[in-house]
Amino acid sequence: MTTDLASRARSALGESTVTFDCCDTAFLVRAAGRNASAATRRARDTALDLERVLDAFDSRSAVSRLNRTGRIDDATVAAVVRRGLEYRERTDGAFDIGAGATEARVKEYISGDSDARPRGADPTQSARVAVDGTTVETDGRLDLNGLAKGFIVDRAAAELDGFARTGFVDGGGDISSPTGPVAVESPFGGDRPLRVLDTSWNVATSSGHRRGRGGVDHIYDPRGGRVGARHDLVTVVARRDCTEADALATTLGALPLADALSLAEDWPGLEAFVVHDGVFNATTGFEDHVA
């Protein structure tokens, strides 16, 4: 069957789109083909179930229990923590799930629950973490938000796999293997996108322009000093999965420009687009993913 015939066959079998709120943003799930409606419902339910496990600011979640008690037996939390520890090592601490105390102060300030302007992270106070099978132990508060949304997008997208069916999940700009063009929205306003991507790699964008207060946004440098994104916008495309795209977009958003571009250039299966003080910067292979 040719690609065109296969596309027409999938469309004839059905299409389905669902939207919902998850992880403090709008999610969109779209599928075309056999049993598309059932697949999009499964993807939505998977995303919402995982949010209930990973939301550190929901006192009932598994991550909240871990942060309160220092120990939990949960396969999902263990999987996310393992990836977080991998990125802490590979970025030399520029991405650090052990800086949960800083993340909590930032969140409380942005939400208006505290008027104390958050100070930077103290890398010497980074929580120690151990994972053994499905058991996670820590001596401090963890921050899994830098990769949890990408992880949720990946798991939800897996529910769309199937015979004669295609689809994708868009979690507020974190997109699993997009099946069509992706517009990179400008942080400066207006309807014209900064770039339109044409890629099968996973996409994530980090920008503080939508979530912030008094010059403070959700990005911080876990190695100390700075709270707030250093750049207007970072968009990453990652071959591995959306978890990796999410984690690296978060990391690059907190690094000085030269360090961000150097890390992205050296990272296998990764390209990045960084808007800094209104100037566009990109890794050498990023244009290969632009329409």
Short mmCIF file of C-alpha atoms in Angstrom, two decimals:
data_model
loop_
_atom_site.label_atom_id
_atom_site.label_comp_id
_atom_site.label_asym_id
_atom_site.label_seq_id
_atom_site.Cartn_x
_atom_site.Cartn_y
_atom_site.Cartn_z
CA MET A 1 0.00 0.00 0.00
CA THR A 2 1.40 3.41 -0.94
CA THR A 3 1.77 6.14 1.66
CA ASP A 4 -1.14 8.06 0.10
CA LEU A 5 -3.42 5.02 0.14
CA ALA A 6 -2.44 4.23 3.73
CA SER A 7 -3.24 7.79 4.75
CA ARG A 8 -6.67 7.63 3.11
CA ALA A 9 -7.34 4.27 4.75
CA ARG A 10 -6.51 5.64 8.22
CA SER A 11 -8.74 8.66 7.66
CA ALA A 12 -11.60 6.43 6.49
CA LEU A 13 -11.35 4.36 9.66
CA GLY A 14 -11.80 7.41 11.88
CA GLU A 15 -10.17 10.40 13.50
CA SER A 16 -10.34 11.61 17.10
CA THR A 17 -9.09 14.65 19.02
CA VAL A 18 -9.39 15.21 22.75
CA THR A 19 -8.25 18.20 24.81
CA PHE A 20 -7.92 18.46 28.58
CA ASP A 21 -5.95 20.20 31.33
CA CYS A 22 -2.94 18.36 32.76
CA CYS A 23 0.30 19.48 34.42
CA ASP A 24 -0.91 23.10 34.59
CA THR A 25 -1.25 23.31 30.81
CA ALA A 26 -3.52 22.31 27.92
CA PHE A 27 -3.02 18.85 26.45
CA LEU A 28 -4.13 17.82 22.97
CA VAL A 29 -4.27 14.21 21.80
CA ARG A 30 -5.00 13.36 18.18
CA ALA A 31 -5.23 10.01 16.41
CA ALA A 32 -6.34 8.82 13.00
CA GLY A 33 -7.10 5.27 11.99
CA ARG A 34 -8.46 2.11 13.54
CA ASN A 35 -10.14 2.61 16.94
CA ALA A 36 -8.90 6.21 17.09
CA SER A 37 -11.51 7.32 19.64
CA ALA A 38 -10.69 4.54 22.08
CA ALA A 39 -6.95 5.26 21.70
CA THR A 40 -7.28 8.97 22.43
CA ARG A 41 -9.38 8.23 25.50
CA ARG A 42 -6.73 5.80 26.76
CA ALA A 43 -4.03 8.41 26.17
CA ARG A 44 -6.00 11.05 28.10
CA ASP A 45 -6.69 8.69 30.99
CA THR A 46 -3.03 7.66 31.12
CA ALA A 47 -1.89 11.28 31.26
CA LEU A 48 -4.29 12.16 34.06
CA ASP A 49 -3.43 9.03 36.03
CA LEU A 50 0.28 9.84 35.80
CA GLU A 51 -0.31 13.44 36.81
CA ARG A 52 -1.93 12.20 40.03
CA VAL A 53 1.22 10.18 40.74
CA LEU A 54 3.81 12.82 39.82
CA ASP A 55 2.28 16.14 40.92
CA ALA A 56 4.52 17.26 43.77
CA PHE A 57 1.98 19.92 44.79
CA ASP A 58 -0.86 17.44 45.25
CA SER A 59 -0.55 16.12 48.82
CA ARG A 60 -2.10 12.81 47.73
CA SER A 61 0.46 12.06 45.02
CA ALA A 62 3.24 9.50 45.26
CA VAL A 63 5.88 12.21 44.78
CA SER A 64 4.42 14.23 47.66
CA ARG A 65 4.54 11.17 49.90
CA LEU A 66 8.15 10.60 48.88
CA ASN A 67 9.03 14.20 49.73
CA ARG A 68 7.31 13.89 53.12
CA THR A 69 8.59 10.48 54.16
CA GLY A 70 11.83 10.04 52.22
CA ARG A 71 10.81 6.67 50.80
CA ILE A 72 8.27 5.20 48.41
CA ASP A 73 7.72 2.02 46.43
CA ASP A 74 6.28 3.11 43.09
CA ALA A 75 7.34 1.97 39.62
CA THR A 76 6.41 5.24 37.91
CA VAL A 77 8.29 7.46 40.36
CA ALA A 78 11.29 5.13 40.18
CA ALA A 79 11.34 5.35 36.36
CA VAL A 80 11.25 9.16 36.39
CA VAL A 81 13.87 9.39 39.14
CA ARG A 82 16.22 7.12 37.18
CA ARG A 83 16.00 9.39 34.17
CA GLY A 84 16.51 12.42 36.39
CA LEU A 85 19.65 10.93 37.89
CA GLU A 86 20.93 10.13 34.42
CA TYR A 87 20.58 13.77 33.38
CA ARG A 88 22.11 15.04 36.63
CA GLU A 89 25.21 13.01 35.81
CA ARG A 90 25.33 13.79 32.09
CA THR A 91 24.91 17.56 32.62
CA ASP A 92 27.30 17.74 35.59
CA GLY A 93 24.51 19.00 37.81
CA ALA A 94 23.00 21.58 35.44
CA PHE A 95 19.87 19.44 35.65
CA ASP A 96 19.29 18.27 39.23
CA ILE A 97 16.20 16.58 40.62
CA GLY A 98 17.71 17.02 44.09
CA ALA A 99 16.94 20.76 44.15
CA GLY A 100 13.32 20.33 45.18
CA ALA A 101 13.55 22.82 48.05
CA THR A 102 14.40 25.58 45.58
CA GLU A 103 11.63 24.51 43.22
CA ALA A 104 9.10 24.68 46.08
CA ARG A 105 10.15 28.24 46.99
CA VAL A 106 9.90 29.32 43.34
CA LYS A 107 6.45 27.77 42.94
CA GLU A 108 5.15 29.37 46.14
CA TYR A 109 6.38 32.81 45.05
CA ILE A 110 4.97 32.59 41.52
CA SER A 111 1.59 31.35 42.77
CA GLY A 112 1.40 34.19 45.31
CA ASP A 113 1.46 31.87 48.32
CA SER A 114 4.65 33.60 49.50
CA ASP A 115 6.00 37.12 49.13
CA ALA A 116 9.56 36.04 49.88
CA ARG A 117 11.53 36.37 46.65
CA PRO A 118 13.18 32.95 46.15
CA ARG A 119 16.92 32.71 46.48
CA GLY A 120 19.08 30.52 44.27
CA ALA A 121 19.80 26.87 44.85
CA ASP A 122 22.59 25.72 47.12
CA PRO A 123 24.25 22.81 45.28
CA THR A 124 25.78 21.55 48.52
CA GLN A 125 22.26 20.93 49.80
CA SER A 126 21.13 18.85 46.83
CA ALA A 127 19.15 15.84 48.03
CA ARG A 128 20.78 12.44 47.86
CA VAL A 129 18.69 9.87 46.01
CA ALA A 130 18.85 6.09 45.69
CA VAL A 131 16.74 3.80 43.49
CA ASP A 132 16.48 0.05 43.98
CA GLY A 133 13.96 -1.62 41.70
CA THR A 134 10.72 0.29 42.29
CA THR A 135 11.84 1.77 45.62
CA VAL A 136 13.11 5.35 45.85
CA GLU A 137 14.78 6.82 48.94
CA THR A 138 15.90 10.42 49.45
CA ASP A 139 17.11 12.64 52.28
CA GLY A 140 15.48 15.78 50.89
CA ARG A 141 12.81 17.17 48.60
CA LEU A 142 12.96 16.21 44.91
CA ASP A 143 11.99 18.26 41.85
CA LEU A 144 10.80 16.02 39.02
CA ASN A 145 8.96 18.78 37.14
CA GLY A 146 11.81 19.28 34.69
CA LEU A 147 11.03 15.99 32.99
CA ALA A 148 7.68 14.76 34.36
CA LYS A 149 5.58 16.40 31.64
CA GLY A 150 7.73 14.91 28.89
CA PHE A 151 7.48 11.51 30.59
CA ILE A 152 3.67 11.83 30.75
CA VAL A 153 3.54 12.80 27.07
CA ASP A 154 5.63 9.73 26.16
CA ARG A 155 3.46 7.34 28.15
CA ALA A 156 0.24 8.84 26.78
CA ALA A 157 1.56 8.69 23.22
CA ALA A 158 2.35 4.99 23.64
CA GLU A 159 -1.41 4.42 23.99
CA LEU A 160 -1.87 5.65 20.42
CA ASP A 161 0.33 2.96 18.88
CA GLY A 162 -1.56 0.35 16.93
CA PHE A 163 -2.26 -1.26 13.57
CA ALA A 164 -3.42 1.23 10.92
CA ARG A 165 -3.32 4.13 13.38
CA THR A 166 -1.13 7.20 13.85
CA GLY A 167 -1.25 10.03 16.34
CA PHE A 168 0.56 12.36 18.66
CA VAL A 169 0.29 14.04 22.07
CA ASP A 170 0.96 17.75 22.61
CA GLY A 171 1.40 18.67 26.26
CA GLY A 172 1.64 22.46 26.16
CA GLY A 173 4.40 22.40 23.55
CA ASP A 174 6.00 19.13 24.60
CA ILE A 175 5.17 16.93 21.60
CA SER A 176 5.80 13.26 20.95
CA SER A 177 6.91 12.43 17.38
CA PRO A 178 4.71 15.03 15.67
CA THR A 179 2.82 13.89 12.58
CA GLY A 180 2.65 17.36 11.02
CA PRO A 181 4.20 20.82 11.17
CA VAL A 182 4.90 22.35 14.59
CA ALA A 183 4.84 26.12 15.07
CA VAL A 184 7.27 27.58 17.60
CA GLU A 185 5.26 30.36 19.23
CA SER A 186 6.95 33.71 19.72
CA PRO A 187 7.45 34.85 23.32
CA PHE A 188 7.16 38.42 22.07
CA GLY A 189 3.52 38.12 21.03
CA GLY A 190 1.88 38.18 17.63
CA ASP A 191 0.52 35.40 15.47
CA ARG A 192 3.63 34.71 13.41
CA PRO A 193 5.66 31.72 14.68
CA LEU A 194 9.40 32.02 15.10
CA ARG A 195 9.93 28.77 13.23
CA VAL A 196 7.79 25.99 11.78
CA LEU A 197 9.27 22.57 12.43
CA ASP A 198 8.97 19.55 10.16
CA THR A 199 10.39 16.69 12.20
CA SER A 200 9.68 13.21 13.48
CA TRP A 201 11.81 13.92 16.58
CA ASN A 202 10.25 14.87 19.89
CA VAL A 203 9.82 18.58 20.65
CA ALA A 204 9.92 20.60 23.87
CA THR A 205 9.95 24.34 24.46
CA SER A 206 10.99 26.18 27.62
CA SER A 207 10.03 29.80 28.15
CA GLY A 208 9.23 31.86 31.20
CA HIS A 209 6.98 34.41 29.50
CA ARG A 210 3.73 32.66 30.43
CA ARG A 211 4.47 31.71 34.03
CA GLY A 212 6.13 34.26 36.23
CA ARG A 213 5.91 36.97 38.85
CA GLY A 214 8.14 39.95 39.44
CA GLY A 215 10.78 38.76 37.00
CA VAL A 216 10.83 35.26 38.49
CA ASP A 217 9.71 32.26 36.44
CA HIS A 218 9.82 28.49 36.92
CA ILE A 219 13.37 28.07 35.56
CA TYR A 220 16.31 28.10 37.96
CA ASP A 221 19.97 27.09 37.94
CA PRO A 222 20.42 24.17 40.37
CA ARG A 223 24.14 24.86 40.60
CA GLY A 224 23.44 28.08 42.47
CA GLY A 225 22.79 31.75 42.03
CA ARG A 226 20.18 32.46 39.42
CA VAL A 227 16.41 32.06 39.56
CA GLY A 228 14.67 32.75 36.23
CA ALA A 229 15.25 31.76 32.61
CA ARG A 230 18.36 33.20 30.96
CA HIS A 231 16.76 33.20 27.50
CA ASP A 232 13.56 34.36 25.85
CA LEU A 233 12.86 30.85 24.58
CA VAL A 234 14.49 27.46 24.11
CA THR A 235 13.13 24.82 21.73
CA VAL A 236 14.69 21.37 21.63
CA VAL A 237 14.19 18.44 19.26
CA ALA A 238 15.33 15.08 20.61
CA ARG A 239 15.48 11.74 18.83
CA ARG A 240 15.21 9.60 21.98
CA ASP A 241 11.85 10.68 23.42
CA CYS A 242 9.92 13.63 24.82
CA THR A 243 11.30 13.03 28.32
CA GLU A 244 14.76 13.87 26.99
CA ALA A 245 13.49 16.89 25.05
CA ASP A 246 11.75 18.22 28.17
CA ALA A 247 14.76 17.71 30.45
CA LEU A 248 17.21 19.34 28.03
CA ALA A 249 14.92 22.30 27.29
CA THR A 250 14.77 22.91 31.05
CA THR A 251 18.54 22.57 31.37
CA LEU A 252 19.40 24.88 28.47
CA GLY A 253 16.95 27.49 29.74
CA ALA A 254 18.97 27.87 32.94
CA LEU A 255 22.46 27.93 31.37
CA PRO A 256 24.40 30.89 29.98
CA LEU A 257 24.10 31.08 26.18
CA ALA A 258 27.56 29.74 25.31
CA ASP A 259 27.20 26.84 27.76
CA ALA A 260 23.70 26.01 26.50
CA LEU A 261 24.78 25.88 22.87
CA SER A 262 27.90 23.88 23.70
CA LEU A 263 25.94 21.28 25.67
CA ALA A 264 23.35 20.95 22.92
CA GLU A 265 25.98 20.63 20.17
CA ASP A 266 27.72 17.82 22.05
CA TRP A 267 24.54 15.89 22.93
CA PRO A 268 23.87 12.97 20.55
CA GLY A 269 20.44 13.04 18.93
CA LEU A 270 19.65 16.60 20.01
CA GLU A 271 19.29 19.97 18.30
CA ALA A 272 18.31 23.27 19.88
CA PHE A 273 17.04 26.75 19.02
CA VAL A 274 17.75 29.47 21.60
CA VAL A 275 16.35 33.00 21.47
CA HIS A 276 18.52 35.21 23.69
CA ASP A 277 17.85 38.95 24.04
CA GLY A 278 15.87 38.77 20.80
CA VAL A 279 18.71 37.13 18.84
CA PHE A 280 18.18 33.68 17.26
CA ASN A 281 20.83 31.03 17.93
CA ALA A 282 20.74 27.39 16.85
CA THR A 283 22.86 24.27 16.82
CA THR A 284 24.33 23.28 13.46
CA GLY A 285 21.72 20.61 12.72
CA PHE A 286 18.61 22.42 13.89
CA GLU A 287 17.69 23.74 10.42
CA ASP A 288 17.34 20.13 9.25
CA HIS A 289 14.16 20.03 11.36
CA VAL A 290 12.70 23.30 10.04
CA ALA A 291 10.06 23.31 7.30
#
